[in-house]
PDB file of C-alpha atoms in Angstrom:
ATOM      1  CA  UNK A  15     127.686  83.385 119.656  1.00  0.00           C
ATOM      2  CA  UNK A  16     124.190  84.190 117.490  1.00  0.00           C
ATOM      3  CA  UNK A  17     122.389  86.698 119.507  1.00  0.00           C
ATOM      4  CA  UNK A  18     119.214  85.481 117.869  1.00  0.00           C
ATOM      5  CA  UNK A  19     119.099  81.984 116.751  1.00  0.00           C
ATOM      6  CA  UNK A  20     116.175  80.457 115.232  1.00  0.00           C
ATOM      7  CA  UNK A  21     115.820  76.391 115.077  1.00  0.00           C
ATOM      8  CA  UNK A  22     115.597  74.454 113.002  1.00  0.00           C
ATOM      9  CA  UNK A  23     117.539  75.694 110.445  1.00  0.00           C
ATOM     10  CA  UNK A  24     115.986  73.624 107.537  1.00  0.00           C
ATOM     11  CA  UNK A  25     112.686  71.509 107.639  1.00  0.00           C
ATOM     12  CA  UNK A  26     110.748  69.452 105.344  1.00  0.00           C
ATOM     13  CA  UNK A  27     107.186  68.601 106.025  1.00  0.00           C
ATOM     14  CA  UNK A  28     103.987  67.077 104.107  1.00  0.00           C
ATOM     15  CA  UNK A  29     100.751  69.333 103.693  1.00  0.00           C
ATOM     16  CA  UNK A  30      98.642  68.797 107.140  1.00  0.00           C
ATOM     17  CA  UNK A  31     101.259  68.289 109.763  1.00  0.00           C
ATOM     18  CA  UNK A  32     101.661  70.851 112.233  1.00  0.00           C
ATOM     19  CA  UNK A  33     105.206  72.028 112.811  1.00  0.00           C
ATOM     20  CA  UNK A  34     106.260  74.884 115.125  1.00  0.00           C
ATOM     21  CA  UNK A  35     109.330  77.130 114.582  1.00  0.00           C
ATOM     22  CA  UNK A  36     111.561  78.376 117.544  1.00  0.00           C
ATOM     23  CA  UNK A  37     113.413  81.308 117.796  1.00  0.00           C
ATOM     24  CA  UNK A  38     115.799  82.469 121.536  1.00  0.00           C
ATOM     25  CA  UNK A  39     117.475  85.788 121.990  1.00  0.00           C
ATOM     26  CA  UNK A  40     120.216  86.799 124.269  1.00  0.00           C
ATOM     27  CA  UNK A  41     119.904  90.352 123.225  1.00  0.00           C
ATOM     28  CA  UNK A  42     117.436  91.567 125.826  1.00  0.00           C
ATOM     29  CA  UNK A  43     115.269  92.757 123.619  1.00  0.00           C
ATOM     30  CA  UNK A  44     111.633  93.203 124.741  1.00  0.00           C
ATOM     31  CA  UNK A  45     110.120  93.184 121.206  1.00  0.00           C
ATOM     32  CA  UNK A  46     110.020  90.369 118.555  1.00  0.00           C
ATOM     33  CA  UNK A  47     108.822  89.730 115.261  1.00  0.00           C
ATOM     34  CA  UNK A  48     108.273  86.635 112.967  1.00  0.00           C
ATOM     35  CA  UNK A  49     108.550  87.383 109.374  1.00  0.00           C
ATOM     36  CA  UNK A  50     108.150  85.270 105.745  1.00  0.00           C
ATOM     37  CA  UNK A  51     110.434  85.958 102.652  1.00  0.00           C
ATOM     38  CA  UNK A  52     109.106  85.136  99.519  1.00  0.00           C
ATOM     39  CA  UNK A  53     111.277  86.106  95.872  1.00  0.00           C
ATOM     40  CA  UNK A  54     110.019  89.346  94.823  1.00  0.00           C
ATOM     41  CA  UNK A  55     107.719  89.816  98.130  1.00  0.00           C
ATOM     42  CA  UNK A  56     110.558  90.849 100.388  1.00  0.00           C
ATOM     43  CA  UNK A  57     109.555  90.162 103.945  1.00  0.00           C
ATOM     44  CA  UNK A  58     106.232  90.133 105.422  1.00  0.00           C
ATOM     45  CA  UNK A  59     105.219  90.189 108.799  1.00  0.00           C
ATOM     46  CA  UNK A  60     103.638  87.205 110.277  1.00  0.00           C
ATOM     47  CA  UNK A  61     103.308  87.848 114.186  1.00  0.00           C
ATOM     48  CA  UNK A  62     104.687  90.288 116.494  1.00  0.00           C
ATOM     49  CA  UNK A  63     105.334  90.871 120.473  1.00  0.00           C
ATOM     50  CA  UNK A  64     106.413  93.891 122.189  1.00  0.00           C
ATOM     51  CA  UNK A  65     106.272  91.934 125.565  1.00  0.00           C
ATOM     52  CA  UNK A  66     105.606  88.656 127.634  1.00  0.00           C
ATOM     53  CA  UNK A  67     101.867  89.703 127.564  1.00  0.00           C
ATOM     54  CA  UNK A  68     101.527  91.145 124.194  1.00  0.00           C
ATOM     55  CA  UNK A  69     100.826  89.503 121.278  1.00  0.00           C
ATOM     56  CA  UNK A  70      99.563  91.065 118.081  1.00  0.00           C
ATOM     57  CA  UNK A  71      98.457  89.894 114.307  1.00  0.00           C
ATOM     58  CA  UNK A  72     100.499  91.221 111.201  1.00  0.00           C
ATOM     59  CA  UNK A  73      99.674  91.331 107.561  1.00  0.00           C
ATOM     60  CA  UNK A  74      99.654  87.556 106.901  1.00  0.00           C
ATOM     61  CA  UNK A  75      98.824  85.820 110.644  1.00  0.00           C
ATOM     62  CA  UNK A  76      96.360  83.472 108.542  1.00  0.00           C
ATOM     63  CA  UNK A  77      96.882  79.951 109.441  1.00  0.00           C
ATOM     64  CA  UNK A  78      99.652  80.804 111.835  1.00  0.00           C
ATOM     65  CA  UNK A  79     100.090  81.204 115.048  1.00  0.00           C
ATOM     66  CA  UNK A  80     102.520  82.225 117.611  1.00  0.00           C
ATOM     67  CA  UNK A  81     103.650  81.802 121.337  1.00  0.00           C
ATOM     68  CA  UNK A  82     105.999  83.928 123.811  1.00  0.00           C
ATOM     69  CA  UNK A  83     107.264  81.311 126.400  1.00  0.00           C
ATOM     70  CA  UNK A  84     109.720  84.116 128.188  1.00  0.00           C
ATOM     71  CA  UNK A  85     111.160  87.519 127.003  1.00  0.00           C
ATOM     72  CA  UNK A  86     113.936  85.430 124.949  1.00  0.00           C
ATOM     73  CA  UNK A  87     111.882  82.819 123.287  1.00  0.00           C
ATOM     74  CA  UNK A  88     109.078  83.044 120.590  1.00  0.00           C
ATOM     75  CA  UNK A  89     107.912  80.582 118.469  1.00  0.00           C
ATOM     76  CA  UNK A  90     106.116  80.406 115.298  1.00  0.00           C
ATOM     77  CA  UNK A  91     103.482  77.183 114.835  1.00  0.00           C
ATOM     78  CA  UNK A  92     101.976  75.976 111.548  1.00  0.00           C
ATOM     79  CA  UNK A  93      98.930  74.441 112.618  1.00  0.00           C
ATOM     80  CA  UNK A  94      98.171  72.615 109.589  1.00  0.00           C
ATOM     81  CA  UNK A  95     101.039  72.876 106.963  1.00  0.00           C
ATOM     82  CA  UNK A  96     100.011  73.632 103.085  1.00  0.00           C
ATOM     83  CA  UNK A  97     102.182  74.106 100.274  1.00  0.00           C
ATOM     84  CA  UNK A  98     101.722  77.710  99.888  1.00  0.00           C
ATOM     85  CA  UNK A  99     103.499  77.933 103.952  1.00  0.00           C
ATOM     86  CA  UNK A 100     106.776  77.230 102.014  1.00  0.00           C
ATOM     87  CA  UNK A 101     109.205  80.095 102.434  1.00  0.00           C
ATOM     88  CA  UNK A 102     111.985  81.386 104.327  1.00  0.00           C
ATOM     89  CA  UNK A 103     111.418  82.182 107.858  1.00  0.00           C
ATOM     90  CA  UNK A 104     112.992  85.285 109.794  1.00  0.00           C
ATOM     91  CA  UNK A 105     112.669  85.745 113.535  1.00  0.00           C
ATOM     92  CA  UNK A 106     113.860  89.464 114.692  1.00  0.00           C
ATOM     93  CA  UNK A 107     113.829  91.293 117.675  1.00  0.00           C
ATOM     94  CA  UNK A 108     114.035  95.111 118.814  1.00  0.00           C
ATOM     95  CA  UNK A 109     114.550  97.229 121.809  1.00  0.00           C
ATOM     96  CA  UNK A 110     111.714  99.474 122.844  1.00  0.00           C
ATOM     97  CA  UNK A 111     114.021 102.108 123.924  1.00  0.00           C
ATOM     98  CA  UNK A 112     115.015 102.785 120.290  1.00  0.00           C
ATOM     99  CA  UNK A 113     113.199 105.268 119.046  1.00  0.00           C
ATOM    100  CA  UNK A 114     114.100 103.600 115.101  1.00  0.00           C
ATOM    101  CA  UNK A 115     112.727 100.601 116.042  1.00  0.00           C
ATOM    102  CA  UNK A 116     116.245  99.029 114.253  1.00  0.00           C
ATOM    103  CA  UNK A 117     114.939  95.334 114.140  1.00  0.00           C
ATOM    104  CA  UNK A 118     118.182  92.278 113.937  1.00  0.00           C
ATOM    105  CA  UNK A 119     117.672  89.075 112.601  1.00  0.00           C
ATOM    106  CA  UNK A 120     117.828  85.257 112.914  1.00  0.00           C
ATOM    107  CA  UNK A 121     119.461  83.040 110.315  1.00  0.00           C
ATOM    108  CA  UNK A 122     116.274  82.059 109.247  1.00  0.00           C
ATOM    109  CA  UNK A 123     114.516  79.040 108.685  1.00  0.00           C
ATOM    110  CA  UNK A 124     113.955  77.395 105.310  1.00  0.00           C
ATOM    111  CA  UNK A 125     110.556  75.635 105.668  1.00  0.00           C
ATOM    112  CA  UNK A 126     109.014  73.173 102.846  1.00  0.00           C
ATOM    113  CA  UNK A 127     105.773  71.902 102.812  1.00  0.00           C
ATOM    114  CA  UNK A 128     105.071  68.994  99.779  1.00  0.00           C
TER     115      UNK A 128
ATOM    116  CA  UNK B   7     100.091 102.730 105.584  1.00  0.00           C
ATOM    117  CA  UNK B   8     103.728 103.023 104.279  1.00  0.00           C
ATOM    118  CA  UNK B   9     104.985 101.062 100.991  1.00  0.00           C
ATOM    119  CA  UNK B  10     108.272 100.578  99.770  1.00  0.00           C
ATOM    120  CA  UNK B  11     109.117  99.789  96.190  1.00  0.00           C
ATOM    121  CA  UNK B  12     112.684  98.550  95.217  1.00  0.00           C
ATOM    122  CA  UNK B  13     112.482  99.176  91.504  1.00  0.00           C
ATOM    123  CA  UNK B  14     115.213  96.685  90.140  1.00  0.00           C
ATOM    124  CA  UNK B  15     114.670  93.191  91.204  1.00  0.00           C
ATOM    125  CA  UNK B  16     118.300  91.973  89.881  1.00  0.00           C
ATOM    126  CA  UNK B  17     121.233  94.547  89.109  1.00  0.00           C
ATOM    127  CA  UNK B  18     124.016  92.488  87.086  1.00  0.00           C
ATOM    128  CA  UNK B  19     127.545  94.172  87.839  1.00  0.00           C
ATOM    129  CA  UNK B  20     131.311  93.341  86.959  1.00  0.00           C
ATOM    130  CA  UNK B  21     133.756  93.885  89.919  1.00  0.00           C
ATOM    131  CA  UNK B  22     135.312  97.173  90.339  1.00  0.00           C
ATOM    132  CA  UNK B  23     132.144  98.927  88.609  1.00  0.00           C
ATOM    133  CA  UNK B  24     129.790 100.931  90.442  1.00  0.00           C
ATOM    134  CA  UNK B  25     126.440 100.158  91.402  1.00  0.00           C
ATOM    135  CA  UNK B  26     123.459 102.036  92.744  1.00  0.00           C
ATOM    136  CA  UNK B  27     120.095 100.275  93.876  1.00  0.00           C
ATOM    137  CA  UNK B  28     117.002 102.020  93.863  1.00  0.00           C
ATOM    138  CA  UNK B  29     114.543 102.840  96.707  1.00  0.00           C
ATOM    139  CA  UNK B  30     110.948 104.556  96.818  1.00  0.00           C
ATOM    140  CA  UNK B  31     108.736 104.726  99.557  1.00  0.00           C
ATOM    141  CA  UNK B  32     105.234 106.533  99.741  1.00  0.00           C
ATOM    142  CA  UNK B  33     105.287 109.773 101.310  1.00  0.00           C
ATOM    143  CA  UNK B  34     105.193 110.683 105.233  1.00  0.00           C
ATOM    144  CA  UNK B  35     105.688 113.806 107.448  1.00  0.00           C
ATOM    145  CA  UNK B  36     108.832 111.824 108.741  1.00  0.00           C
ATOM    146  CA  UNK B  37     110.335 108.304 108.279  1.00  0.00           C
ATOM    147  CA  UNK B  38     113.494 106.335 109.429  1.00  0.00           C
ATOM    148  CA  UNK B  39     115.271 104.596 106.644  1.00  0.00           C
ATOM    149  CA  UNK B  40     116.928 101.542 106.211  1.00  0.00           C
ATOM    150  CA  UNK B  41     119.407  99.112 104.047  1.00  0.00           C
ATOM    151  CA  UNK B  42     119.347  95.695 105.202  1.00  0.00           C
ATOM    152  CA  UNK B  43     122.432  93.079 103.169  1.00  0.00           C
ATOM    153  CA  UNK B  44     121.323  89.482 103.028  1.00  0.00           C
ATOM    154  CA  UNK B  45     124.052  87.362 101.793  1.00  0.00           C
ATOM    155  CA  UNK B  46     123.402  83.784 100.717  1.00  0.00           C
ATOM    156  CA  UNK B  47     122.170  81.777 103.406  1.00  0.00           C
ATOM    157  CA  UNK B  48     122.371  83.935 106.159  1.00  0.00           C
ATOM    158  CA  UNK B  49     119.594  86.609 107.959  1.00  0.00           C
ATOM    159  CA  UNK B  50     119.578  90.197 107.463  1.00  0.00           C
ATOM    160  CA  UNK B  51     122.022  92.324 109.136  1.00  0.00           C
ATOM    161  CA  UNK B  52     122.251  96.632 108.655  1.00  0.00           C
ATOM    162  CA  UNK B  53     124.435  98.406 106.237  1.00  0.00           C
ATOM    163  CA  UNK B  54     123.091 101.646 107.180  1.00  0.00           C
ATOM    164  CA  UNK B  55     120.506 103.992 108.469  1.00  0.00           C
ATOM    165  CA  UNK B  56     118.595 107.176 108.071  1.00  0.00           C
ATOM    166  CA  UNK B  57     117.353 109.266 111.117  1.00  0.00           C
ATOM    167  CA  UNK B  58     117.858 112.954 110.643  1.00  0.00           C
ATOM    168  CA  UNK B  59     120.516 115.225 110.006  1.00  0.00           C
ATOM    169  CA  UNK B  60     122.624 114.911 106.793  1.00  0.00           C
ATOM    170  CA  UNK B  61     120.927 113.704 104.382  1.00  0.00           C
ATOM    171  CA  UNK B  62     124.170 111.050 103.091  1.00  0.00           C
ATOM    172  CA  UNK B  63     124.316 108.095 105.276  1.00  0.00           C
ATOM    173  CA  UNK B  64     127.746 106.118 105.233  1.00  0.00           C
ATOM    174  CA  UNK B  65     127.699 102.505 106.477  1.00  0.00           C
ATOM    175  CA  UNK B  66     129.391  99.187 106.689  1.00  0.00           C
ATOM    176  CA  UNK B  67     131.850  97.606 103.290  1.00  0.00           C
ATOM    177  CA  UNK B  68     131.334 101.095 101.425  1.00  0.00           C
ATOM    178  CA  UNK B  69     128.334 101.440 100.656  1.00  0.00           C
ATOM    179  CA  UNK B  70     126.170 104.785 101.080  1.00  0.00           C
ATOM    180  CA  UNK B  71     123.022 106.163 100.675  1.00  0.00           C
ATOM    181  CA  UNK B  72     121.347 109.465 100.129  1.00  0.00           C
ATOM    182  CA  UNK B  73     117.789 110.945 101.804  1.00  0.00           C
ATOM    183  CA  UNK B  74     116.391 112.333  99.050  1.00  0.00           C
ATOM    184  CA  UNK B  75     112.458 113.624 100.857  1.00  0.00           C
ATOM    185  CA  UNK B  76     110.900 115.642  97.790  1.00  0.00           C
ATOM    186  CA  UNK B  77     111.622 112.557  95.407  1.00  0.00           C
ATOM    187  CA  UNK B  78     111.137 110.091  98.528  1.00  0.00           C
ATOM    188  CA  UNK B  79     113.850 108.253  97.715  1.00  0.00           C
ATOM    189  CA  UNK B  80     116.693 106.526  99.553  1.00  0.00           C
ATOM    190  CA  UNK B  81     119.276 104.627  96.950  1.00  0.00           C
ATOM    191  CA  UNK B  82     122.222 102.729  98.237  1.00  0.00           C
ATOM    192  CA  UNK B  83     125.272 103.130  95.871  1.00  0.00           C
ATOM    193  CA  UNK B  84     129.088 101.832  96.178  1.00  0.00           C
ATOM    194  CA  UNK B  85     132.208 103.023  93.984  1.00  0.00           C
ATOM    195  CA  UNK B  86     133.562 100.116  93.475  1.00  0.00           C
ATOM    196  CA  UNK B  87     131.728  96.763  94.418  1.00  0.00           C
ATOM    197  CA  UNK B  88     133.946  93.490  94.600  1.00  0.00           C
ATOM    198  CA  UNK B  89     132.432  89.880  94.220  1.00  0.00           C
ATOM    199  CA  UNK B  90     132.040  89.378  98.080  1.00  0.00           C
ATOM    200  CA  UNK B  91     129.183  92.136  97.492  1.00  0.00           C
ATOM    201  CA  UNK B  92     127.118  89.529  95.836  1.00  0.00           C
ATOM    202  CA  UNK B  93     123.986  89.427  98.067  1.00  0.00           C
ATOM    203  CA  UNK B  94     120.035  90.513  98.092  1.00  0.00           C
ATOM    204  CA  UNK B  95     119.675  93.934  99.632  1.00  0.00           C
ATOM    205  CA  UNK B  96     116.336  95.375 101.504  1.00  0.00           C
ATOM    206  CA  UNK B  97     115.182  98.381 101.952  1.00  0.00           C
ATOM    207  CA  UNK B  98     112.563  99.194 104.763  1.00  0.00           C
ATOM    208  CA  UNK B  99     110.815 102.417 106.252  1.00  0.00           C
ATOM    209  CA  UNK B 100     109.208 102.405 109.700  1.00  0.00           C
ATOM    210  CA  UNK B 101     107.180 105.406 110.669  1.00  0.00           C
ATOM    211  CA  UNK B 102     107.602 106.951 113.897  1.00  0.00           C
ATOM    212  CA  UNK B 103     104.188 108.317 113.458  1.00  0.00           C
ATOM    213  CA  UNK B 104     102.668 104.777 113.570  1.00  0.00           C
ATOM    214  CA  UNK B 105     101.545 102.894 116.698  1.00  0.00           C
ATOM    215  CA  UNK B 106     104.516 100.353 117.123  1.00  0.00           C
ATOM    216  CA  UNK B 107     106.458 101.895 114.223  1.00  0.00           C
ATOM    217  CA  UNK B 108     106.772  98.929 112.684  1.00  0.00           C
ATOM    218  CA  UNK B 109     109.215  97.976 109.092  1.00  0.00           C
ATOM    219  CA  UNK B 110     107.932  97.962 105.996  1.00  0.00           C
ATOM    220  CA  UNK B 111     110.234  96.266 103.181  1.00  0.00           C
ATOM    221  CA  UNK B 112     110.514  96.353  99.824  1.00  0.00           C
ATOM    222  CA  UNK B 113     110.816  93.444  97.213  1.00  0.00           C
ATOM    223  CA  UNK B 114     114.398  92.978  97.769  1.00  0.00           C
ATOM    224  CA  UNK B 115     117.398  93.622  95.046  1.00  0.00           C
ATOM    225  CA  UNK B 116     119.555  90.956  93.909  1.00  0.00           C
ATOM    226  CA  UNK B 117     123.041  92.439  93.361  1.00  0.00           C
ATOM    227  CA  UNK B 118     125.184  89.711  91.283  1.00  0.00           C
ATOM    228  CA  UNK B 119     128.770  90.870  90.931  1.00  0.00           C
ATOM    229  CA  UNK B 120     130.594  89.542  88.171  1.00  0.00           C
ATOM    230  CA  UNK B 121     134.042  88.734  87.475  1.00  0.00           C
TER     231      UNK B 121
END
């Protein structure tokens, strides 16, 4: 079984609809981490959360915005989709104890806004 | 704040070749390193990892990489790469000296292994 899954898988929306993005672990992790891949761009972070309590803003968090429900779920919302939102979603996680901060990922999410 | 340039954006390769990708990342007292393998519609998962100590990592299907600090570089290479090594490949640095020490990645490589 996927230690982090991410759902859905594949999603196709029209500019202005809000969509959210879902992502469980069963890796006891305490931190996690949404994250955009465009070509070229590699991935950028969107949102991250090194607790129940803690969220925090990362390089792109424009017109996005995030939610942790319980240490094992976090989830990603579009409020109002635009065309420029299309990409390939990661959700990742990471255990505080490591000192590398070794992040591992979801299968990702392949979101396209027309 | 720490940046991470992967200087080819597609390496071409025929099978049985070998391949090196290339990795630069700005400069800092200390840094972990990583190679991250993304093959085709999957996530990212770790080929290897840089902490301390000797300076040539060995990880998973092969492939190594060397710590170099006074060029700041970290390339991956294999010997020999077969067709199943046909994936993107990420490089990323976190900084320990950072609040949160969080990853920075580069662009990505596209490795495309021919027959």
């Amino acid at each position: 079984d996927a230690d982090v899954t991410q759902t859905p898988r594949n999603r196709i929306t029209k500019t202005g609809k809000r969509i959210m993005l879902e992502c469980s672990q069963t890796k006891g992790h305490d931190r996690m981490y949404w994250y955009r891949q465009d070509p070229g761009l590699g991935l950028r972070l969107i949102y991250y959360s090194f607790d129940v309590k803690d969220i925090n803003k990362g390089e792109i968090s424009d017109g996005y915005s995030v939610s942790r429900q319980a240490q094992a779920k976090f989830s990603l919302s579009l409020e109002s989709a635009i065309p420029n939102q299309t990409a390939l979603y990661f959700c990742a996680t990471s255990d505080l104890g490591l000192a590398d901060n070794e992040q591992f990922f979801g299968p990702g999410t392949r979101l396209t806004v027309l | 704040a720490q940046s991470v340039t992967q200087l080819d954006s597609q390496v071409p390769v025929f099978e049985e070749a070998p391949v090196e990708l290339r990795c630069n990342y700005s400069s800092s007292v200390s840094v972990y390193l990583f190679w991250y393998v993304q093959y085709p519609n999957q996530g990212l998962q770790l080929l290897l990892k840089y902490l301390s100590g000797s300076t040539l990592v060995k990880g998973i299907n092969g492939f190594e990489a060397e710590f170099n600090k006074s060029q700041t570089s970290f390339h991956l290479r294999k010997p020999s790469v077969h067709i199943s090594d046909t994936a993107e490949y990420f490089c990323a640095v976190s900084d320990p000296g950072n609040a949160g020490n969080m990853l920075t990645f580069g662009g990505g490589t596209r490795l495309m292994v021919k027959p």
